[in-house]
Short mmCIF file of C-alpha atoms and ligand atoms in Angstrom, two decimals:
data_model
loop_
_atom_site.label_atom_id
_atom_site.label_comp_id
_atom_site.label_asym_id
_atom_site.label_seq_id
_atom_site.Cartn_x
_atom_site.Cartn_y
_atom_site.Cartn_z
CA MET A 1 116.96 146.81 119.64
CA ASN A 2 117.50 144.90 123.01
CA ILE A 3 120.30 142.88 123.46
CA TYR A 4 121.52 141.02 126.54
CA ALA A 5 125.03 140.30 126.17
CA ASP A 6 126.06 139.59 129.32
CA HIS A 7 125.73 135.84 129.88
CA ALA A 8 129.06 135.18 131.77
CA ALA A 9 127.46 136.98 134.43
CA THR A 10 124.16 135.14 134.19
CA THR A 11 121.56 133.73 131.94
CA ARG A 12 117.94 133.57 131.71
CA MET A 13 116.38 130.30 132.82
CA SER A 14 115.31 128.00 130.13
CA GLN A 15 111.75 127.09 130.11
CA THR A 16 112.92 123.55 130.42
CA ALA A 17 114.59 124.37 133.71
CA ILE A 18 111.39 126.46 134.81
CA ASP A 19 109.13 123.44 133.99
CA ALA A 20 111.27 121.07 135.75
CA MET A 21 111.19 123.12 138.91
CA LEU A 22 107.62 123.95 139.31
CA PRO A 23 106.32 120.43 140.58
CA TYR A 24 108.68 120.82 143.36
CA MET A 25 107.48 123.86 144.80
CA SER A 26 103.88 122.68 144.77
CA GLN A 27 102.76 119.00 144.82
CA CYS A 28 106.31 117.54 145.72
CA TYR A 29 107.31 119.91 148.20
CA GLY A 30 108.69 117.00 150.90
CA ASN A 31 112.00 117.04 152.73
CA PRO A 32 114.02 114.54 151.21
CA SER A 33 115.27 113.50 154.79
CA SER A 34 111.52 112.76 156.04
CA LEU A 35 110.64 108.86 155.96
CA HIS A 36 107.09 109.47 154.80
CA THR A 37 106.05 109.18 151.48
CA VAL A 38 105.87 112.90 150.47
CA GLY A 39 109.53 113.07 151.75
CA GLN A 40 110.32 110.09 150.03
CA LYS A 41 109.35 111.22 146.67
CA ALA A 42 111.63 114.37 147.07
CA ASN A 43 114.47 111.99 147.97
CA GLU A 44 113.67 109.93 144.62
CA ALA A 45 113.81 113.17 142.65
CA LEU A 46 117.29 114.25 144.34
CA THR A 47 118.65 110.81 143.54
CA GLN A 48 117.61 111.11 140.03
CA ALA A 49 119.12 114.68 139.59
CA ARG A 50 122.18 113.68 140.88
CA GLU A 51 122.57 110.76 138.40
CA ARG A 52 121.61 112.94 135.72
CA ILE A 53 124.39 115.55 136.52
CA ALA A 54 126.92 112.67 137.21
CA ALA A 55 126.10 111.58 133.57
CA CYS A 56 126.73 115.12 132.01
CA LEU A 57 130.32 115.16 133.65
CA GLY A 58 131.13 111.30 133.28
CA CYS A 59 131.33 110.87 137.10
CA ASP A 60 129.49 108.70 139.53
CA ALA A 61 126.54 110.10 141.37
CA ARG A 62 128.22 109.48 144.66
CA GLU A 63 130.89 112.06 143.54
CA ILE A 64 128.52 114.94 143.43
CA THR A 65 127.84 117.30 146.32
CA PHE A 66 125.21 120.00 145.66
CA THR A 67 126.01 123.44 146.99
CA SER A 68 124.54 126.97 146.80
CA GLY A 69 126.46 127.79 143.70
CA GLY A 70 129.83 128.17 142.25
CA SER A 71 131.49 130.16 144.88
CA GLU A 72 130.65 127.76 147.63
CA ALA A 73 131.78 124.73 145.39
CA ASP A 74 135.22 126.66 144.99
CA ASN A 75 135.42 127.38 148.65
CA GLN A 76 134.52 123.74 149.79
CA ALA A 77 137.04 122.20 146.91
CA ILE A 78 140.01 124.33 147.92
CA ILE A 79 139.61 124.16 151.72
CA SER A 80 139.08 120.34 151.51
CA ALA A 81 142.19 119.98 149.66
CA ALA A 82 144.08 122.14 152.06
CA ARG A 83 142.87 120.14 155.13
CA LEU A 84 143.86 116.71 153.24
CA GLY A 85 147.52 118.18 152.32
CA GLU A 86 148.24 119.91 155.88
CA LYS A 87 147.67 116.16 157.57
CA LYS A 88 150.75 115.40 155.44
CA GLY A 89 152.81 118.34 155.99
CA LYS A 90 151.89 119.56 152.23
CA LYS A 91 150.91 123.12 152.54
CA HIS A 92 151.74 124.45 148.95
CA ILE A 93 149.15 125.57 146.49
CA ILE A 94 149.18 126.32 142.75
CA SER A 95 146.88 128.28 141.08
CA THR A 96 147.01 130.96 138.52
CA ALA A 97 146.56 134.90 138.73
CA PHE A 98 143.27 135.11 136.85
CA GLU A 99 141.02 133.05 138.50
CA HIS A 100 137.66 134.11 139.88
CA HIS A 101 137.50 135.77 143.50
CA ALA A 102 135.76 132.74 144.85
CA VAL A 103 139.23 131.08 144.47
CA LEU A 104 141.55 133.60 144.96
CA HIS A 105 140.07 135.12 148.17
CA THR A 106 140.06 131.14 149.61
CA LEU A 107 143.65 131.13 148.75
CA LYS A 108 144.18 134.39 150.60
CA LYS A 109 142.51 133.00 153.46
CA LEU A 110 144.89 129.81 153.38
CA GLU A 111 147.79 132.23 153.19
CA LYS A 112 147.09 133.60 156.28
CA GLU A 113 146.93 130.39 158.13
CA GLY A 114 150.37 129.58 156.87
CA PHE A 115 149.97 128.00 153.30
CA ALA A 116 152.19 128.87 150.37
CA VAL A 117 150.41 129.75 147.33
CA THR A 118 152.07 130.05 143.93
CA LEU A 119 149.94 132.14 141.28
CA LEU A 120 151.13 131.20 137.88
CA ASP A 121 151.52 133.88 135.38
CA VAL A 122 149.23 133.99 132.79
CA HIS A 123 150.47 134.40 129.06
CA GLU A 124 149.36 137.79 127.32
CA ASN A 125 147.09 135.50 125.25
CA GLY A 126 145.16 134.69 128.36
CA MET A 127 146.49 131.12 128.46
CA VAL A 128 148.63 129.10 131.31
CA SER A 129 150.44 125.75 130.25
CA ALA A 130 150.65 122.52 131.55
CA GLN A 131 154.46 122.94 131.41
CA GLN A 132 154.14 126.05 134.06
CA VAL A 133 152.05 123.86 136.28
CA GLU A 134 154.54 120.98 136.01
CA ALA A 135 157.53 123.48 136.90
CA ALA A 136 155.64 124.79 139.91
CA ILE A 137 154.91 121.73 141.75
CA ARG A 138 157.08 120.91 144.77
CA PRO A 139 157.08 117.97 147.09
CA ASP A 140 154.76 119.90 149.55
CA THR A 141 152.13 120.79 146.91
CA CYS A 142 148.63 119.55 147.56
CA LEU A 143 146.33 121.22 145.11
CA VAL A 144 146.56 122.64 141.70
CA THR A 145 143.44 124.80 140.80
CA VAL A 146 143.20 126.32 137.43
CA MET A 147 139.89 127.42 135.99
CA PHE A 148 138.47 125.65 132.87
CA ALA A 149 137.65 128.82 130.93
CA ASN A 150 138.16 132.42 132.12
CA ASN A 151 134.87 134.58 132.84
CA GLU A 152 136.21 137.70 131.56
CA ILE A 153 138.36 137.07 128.68
CA GLY A 154 136.83 133.63 127.62
CA SER A 155 140.37 131.72 127.30
CA VAL A 156 139.98 128.15 127.37
CA GLN A 157 142.75 126.19 129.41
CA PRO A 158 144.50 122.77 128.49
CA ILE A 159 142.63 121.33 131.23
CA ALA A 160 143.41 117.70 130.06
CA GLU A 161 147.02 118.44 129.87
CA ILE A 162 146.87 119.96 133.23
CA GLY A 163 145.13 117.26 134.64
CA ALA A 164 147.54 114.48 133.34
CA VAL A 165 150.38 116.52 134.90
CA CYS A 166 148.66 116.63 138.20
CA ARG A 167 147.68 112.74 138.16
CA SER A 168 151.32 111.71 137.56
CA LYS A 169 152.74 113.93 140.20
CA GLY A 170 150.12 112.68 142.46
CA VAL A 171 148.50 116.38 143.07
CA LEU A 172 144.98 117.05 143.50
CA PHE A 173 143.58 118.98 140.48
CA HIS A 174 140.58 121.23 140.81
CA THR A 175 139.13 123.28 137.99
CA ASP A 176 136.46 126.01 138.46
CA ALA A 177 134.43 125.06 135.30
CA VAL A 178 131.52 127.42 135.93
CA GLN A 179 131.98 129.08 132.62
CA ALA A 180 132.51 125.84 130.52
CA ALA A 181 129.78 123.47 132.00
CA GLY A 182 127.02 123.30 129.55
CA HIS A 183 129.19 125.02 126.91
CA LEU A 184 132.47 123.12 126.61
CA HIS A 185 132.65 119.11 126.99
CA ILE A 186 133.72 118.09 130.28
CA ASP A 187 134.86 114.49 130.99
CA VAL A 188 136.26 114.28 134.38
CA VAL A 189 137.92 110.84 133.46
CA SER A 190 139.51 111.29 130.44
CA GLN A 191 140.42 115.11 131.58
CA GLN A 192 141.79 113.53 134.76
CA ILE A 193 140.18 116.32 136.95
CA ASP A 194 139.54 115.43 140.92
CA MET A 195 137.51 118.10 141.82
CA LEU A 196 135.24 120.41 139.43
CA SER A 197 133.10 123.43 140.40
CA LEU A 198 129.84 124.44 138.47
CA SER A 199 126.86 126.85 138.91
CA ALA A 200 123.37 126.43 137.24
CA HIS A 201 122.97 130.22 136.57
CA LYS A 202 125.50 130.03 134.05
CA PHE A 203 123.98 127.90 131.88
CA HIS A 204 120.13 128.65 132.00
CA GLY A 205 119.46 127.14 135.38
CA PRO A 206 118.26 128.71 138.43
CA LYS A 207 120.54 131.09 140.75
CA GLY A 208 121.90 129.80 144.17
CA CYS A 209 122.55 126.21 142.94
CA GLY A 210 125.81 124.67 142.16
CA VAL A 211 127.75 121.47 142.09
CA LEU A 212 130.96 120.35 143.71
CA TYR A 213 132.42 117.17 141.78
CA ALA A 214 134.97 115.43 144.18
CA ARG A 215 136.64 112.02 142.90
CA LYS A 216 135.72 109.15 144.79
CA GLY A 217 138.12 108.94 147.95
CA ILE A 218 138.59 112.48 148.34
CA ARG A 219 137.25 113.23 151.60
CA LEU A 220 135.50 116.85 151.88
CA THR A 221 135.41 119.10 154.49
CA ASN A 222 132.34 120.46 155.49
CA LEU A 223 131.80 124.30 155.47
CA ILE A 224 128.36 124.31 156.96
CA GLU A 225 127.66 122.27 159.98
CA GLY A 226 124.19 120.86 160.77
CA GLY A 227 122.27 117.93 159.54
CA ALA A 228 123.72 114.83 157.65
CA GLN A 229 122.58 115.78 154.09
CA GLU A 230 125.02 115.41 151.30
CA ARG A 231 126.53 112.56 153.38
CA GLY A 232 127.41 114.93 156.01
CA LYS A 233 129.36 117.16 153.89
CA ARG A 234 127.10 119.91 153.29
CA ALA A 235 124.30 120.59 155.91
CA GLY A 236 120.94 122.09 155.21
CA THR A 237 117.72 120.93 153.49
CA GLU A 238 118.61 120.50 149.62
CA ASN A 239 117.17 123.10 147.25
CA ILE A 240 115.05 120.38 145.48
CA PRO A 241 113.63 122.60 142.95
CA GLY A 242 116.87 124.28 142.33
CA ILE A 243 118.64 120.78 142.01
CA MET A 244 116.03 119.88 139.56
CA GLY A 245 116.15 123.08 137.51
CA MET A 246 119.79 122.36 137.34
CA ALA A 247 119.66 118.85 136.28
CA ALA A 248 117.41 119.76 133.45
CA ALA A 249 119.23 122.92 132.31
CA LEU A 250 122.66 121.06 132.30
CA GLU A 251 121.51 118.01 130.24
CA GLU A 252 119.70 120.57 127.85
CA ALA A 253 122.92 122.50 127.40
CA CYS A 254 125.19 119.66 127.10
CA ALA A 255 123.04 118.06 124.46
CA HIS A 256 123.19 121.20 122.27
CA ILE A 257 127.08 122.04 122.92
CA ASP A 258 128.19 121.31 119.47
CA GLU A 259 125.27 122.76 117.47
CA ASN A 260 125.42 125.94 119.68
CA ALA A 261 129.42 126.29 119.22
CA ALA A 262 128.97 125.82 115.19
CA ARG A 263 126.49 128.77 115.33
CA LEU A 264 128.07 130.96 117.87
CA ILE A 265 131.62 130.76 116.76
CA PRO A 266 131.10 132.58 113.24
CA LEU A 267 129.08 135.22 114.79
CA ARG A 268 131.53 135.67 117.62
CA ASP A 269 134.51 135.96 114.99
CA LYS A 270 132.49 138.32 112.96
CA LEU A 271 131.81 140.64 116.04
CA ILE A 272 135.63 140.39 116.83
CA ALA A 273 136.51 141.45 113.39
CA GLY A 274 134.23 144.28 113.56
CA LEU A 275 135.47 145.52 116.69
CA SER A 276 139.02 145.10 115.57
CA ALA A 277 138.31 147.66 112.92
CA ILE A 278 138.07 150.38 115.85
CA PRO A 279 141.55 152.11 115.76
CA HIS A 280 143.70 151.59 118.89
CA SER A 281 141.60 148.34 119.99
CA ALA A 282 142.66 145.14 121.40
CA LEU A 283 141.20 141.86 121.68
CA ASN A 284 141.76 140.27 125.05
CA GLY A 285 142.26 136.59 125.37
CA ASP A 286 143.21 133.94 122.85
CA PRO A 287 141.38 134.27 119.51
CA VAL A 288 141.10 130.49 119.02
CA ASN A 289 140.94 128.70 122.38
CA ARG A 290 138.15 130.93 123.42
CA LEU A 291 134.60 130.14 124.69
CA PRO A 292 132.25 130.32 121.72
CA SER A 293 130.22 133.13 123.47
CA ASN A 294 132.71 135.54 124.57
CA VAL A 295 134.47 138.83 123.06
CA ASN A 296 136.38 141.04 125.18
CA PHE A 297 138.19 144.19 124.14
CA CYS A 298 140.21 147.06 125.34
CA PHE A 299 139.87 150.37 123.77
CA GLU A 300 142.33 153.09 124.18
CA GLY A 301 141.43 156.71 125.39
CA ILE A 302 138.10 155.75 127.10
CA GLU A 303 136.50 154.80 130.64
CA GLY A 304 134.67 151.13 130.46
CA GLU A 305 131.94 152.58 132.67
CA SER A 306 130.91 155.39 130.54
CA LEU A 307 130.92 153.10 127.44
CA LEU A 308 128.40 150.63 129.62
CA LEU A 309 126.16 153.33 130.35
CA LEU A 310 125.75 154.87 126.67
CA LEU A 311 125.48 150.99 125.55
CA ASP A 312 122.62 150.57 128.00
CA ASP A 313 121.01 153.44 126.48
CA LYS A 314 121.18 151.84 123.14
CA GLY A 315 119.32 148.68 124.52
CA ILE A 316 122.74 146.74 125.13
CA CYS A 317 123.52 145.00 128.25
CA ALA A 318 127.22 144.54 128.64
CA SER A 319 130.03 144.43 131.33
CA SER A 320 133.43 145.87 131.59
CA GLY A 321 134.75 142.44 133.30
CA SER A 322 133.03 140.60 135.92
CA ALA A 323 130.06 141.72 137.65
CA CYS A 324 131.62 140.98 140.93
CA THR A 325 134.19 143.71 140.37
CA SER A 326 132.09 146.39 138.68
CA GLY A 327 131.27 149.13 141.06
CA SER A 328 134.91 149.37 142.16
CA LEU A 329 137.22 151.49 140.47
CA ASP A 330 140.08 149.00 140.34
CA PRO A 331 140.57 147.81 137.00
CA SER A 332 140.06 143.83 136.36
CA HIS A 333 142.84 141.79 137.93
CA VAL A 334 142.31 139.48 134.78
CA LEU A 335 143.14 142.24 132.44
CA LEU A 336 146.27 143.15 134.65
CA ALA A 337 147.19 139.55 134.82
CA ILE A 338 147.55 139.55 130.98
CA GLY A 339 149.65 142.51 130.86
CA ARG A 340 147.09 145.25 130.19
CA VAL A 341 148.50 148.69 131.81
CA HIS A 342 145.84 150.16 134.27
CA ASP A 343 144.96 153.15 131.68
CA VAL A 344 144.21 150.59 128.88
CA ALA A 345 142.46 147.98 131.36
CA HIS A 346 140.08 150.73 132.28
CA GLY A 347 138.86 150.85 128.86
CA SER A 348 137.63 147.35 128.65
CA LEU A 349 134.28 145.86 127.54
CA ARG A 350 133.06 142.23 127.77
CA LEU A 351 130.25 141.09 125.42
CA SER A 352 129.04 137.62 126.12
CA LEU A 353 126.57 136.45 123.58
CA GLY A 354 123.49 134.18 124.14
CA GLU A 355 122.85 131.19 122.07
CA ASP A 356 119.87 133.05 120.17
CA ILE A 357 121.87 136.02 118.96
CA THR A 358 121.08 136.69 115.42
CA GLU A 359 123.34 138.20 112.80
CA GLU A 360 121.46 141.51 112.73
CA GLU A 361 122.21 141.66 116.36
CA ILE A 362 125.69 141.21 115.78
CA ASP A 363 125.62 144.03 113.18
CA TYR A 364 123.91 146.31 115.68
CA LEU A 365 126.50 145.56 118.23
CA ILE A 366 129.38 146.52 116.02
CA ARG A 367 127.73 149.75 115.09
CA SER A 368 126.73 150.76 118.42
CA VAL A 369 130.00 149.87 120.12
CA THR A 370 132.06 151.82 117.09
CA GLU A 371 129.65 154.81 117.47
CA VAL A 372 130.17 154.97 121.33
CA VAL A 373 133.62 154.62 121.46
CA ALA A 374 134.12 157.30 118.89
CA TYR A 375 131.49 159.66 120.79
CA LEU A 376 133.41 159.12 124.37
CA ARG A 377 137.03 159.70 122.52
CA ARG A 378 135.53 163.01 121.11
CA MET A 379 134.99 163.96 124.78
CA SER A 380 137.91 162.52 126.13
CA PRO A 381 141.12 164.94 127.23
CA VAL A 382 143.11 161.83 127.41
CA TRP A 383 142.17 160.80 123.64
CA ARG A 384 143.10 164.61 123.00
CA ASP A 385 146.59 164.16 124.57
CA LEU A 386 147.11 160.81 122.41
CA GLN A 387 146.05 162.62 119.31
CA SER A 388 148.44 165.37 119.80
CA GLY A 389 151.28 163.30 120.49
CA LYS A 390 151.33 164.52 124.05
CA ARG A 391 151.10 161.11 125.10
CA ALA A 392 152.09 157.78 123.09
CA PHE A 393 149.31 155.43 122.36
CA ILE A 394 149.89 151.87 123.96
CA LEU A 395 147.57 150.22 121.32
CA LYS A 396 148.45 150.44 117.90
C1 PLP B 401 129.90 132.95 137.89
C2 PLP B 401 131.27 132.35 138.48
C3 PLP B 401 131.48 132.21 140.07
C4 PLP B 401 130.39 132.15 140.97
O1 PLP B 401 129.34 131.50 140.77
P1 PLP B 401 128.14 131.84 141.61
O2 PLP B 401 127.15 130.66 141.38
O3 PLP B 401 127.50 132.93 141.32
O4 PLP B 401 128.62 131.66 142.97
C5 PLP B 401 132.78 130.98 140.00
N1 PLP B 401 133.63 131.08 139.03
C6 PLP B 401 133.32 131.45 137.79
C7 PLP B 401 134.40 131.59 136.84
C8 PLP B 401 132.24 132.35 137.53
O5 PLP B 401 131.96 132.59 136.27
#
């Protein structure tokens, strides 16, 4: 059996997205900035894609800026808010300890420039609260940035409540919605979101294509200098095929959110129940406020990397955390943020399911992970010490 269970890292493009892109690589190849017919055709497509994406988010087409992906959108949102803030002498930013590195590293850069950054603690169930945000807001706070859903442990944050707190305090609110877009309902008006990032390749669209939504009146700082594309806020000829594929993929995903969730949640919960039966294991993230596709566990006494390699031999593509940190030996900052100690955090496994997963595949995942964990524990000196009582178990 071959199971791709790493949809939080990236997804396969849908046929709808591919079909939407192809004409813009062949017949309709114009540059939207050109005044001739071929260019104007591309420009019309761009306008239409912007409107379709805006409709999925509940915003106006003029509030959409196309970017090269989620990372660029996160960078631009945060830098823009920082530049607006510093003009008013406001140089304090609130975020959380378990954001994506596109957010955390941008905040690090701003700290070096003299900004103060408060990273909220994440509760052991993977949640931050609107009360925590409210308590952290200071007179000089210019931005709150909290992710919609976490990419490793799948916990879904109380975005509308945080939005309401920020709006009432007059502080800009950005959310990295890369894991949420196309999977959870987003409405920037009712959720009171000022800025939002999304990335096409996380919802069956193409890689290298994303969106930054910024509410009307929020002046963006351009990260890339050049031509006047995207109202002068993001230079460079637009990636028309990518944008068309992204619009089609987002519409398709948004049309099936409830149906996909209804199918996935029972399968996800069956997988969680199956893996919970492994002794000395623990689910990471909230069992209820959780992406329908996400399962993340820690298994004591093993190395996540060995687990991944042996699962790969069984045809299962999984991850130990985010693709961005794999390859480094540091345990995941997300697992550390929810209070997992190093030894436990090292034995982590993330299975992020596709909408088309079947019950047989769930059974195969449970069987395979159970077998591989038992096999690795038999070989592990750490496990031997735990068994003999030389070392105390951390997970019950
Ligand atoms: C994947 C991801 C990103 C980065 O998006 P890219 O389009 O790959 O740059 C940012 N934030 C989160 C939460 C992600 O999962």
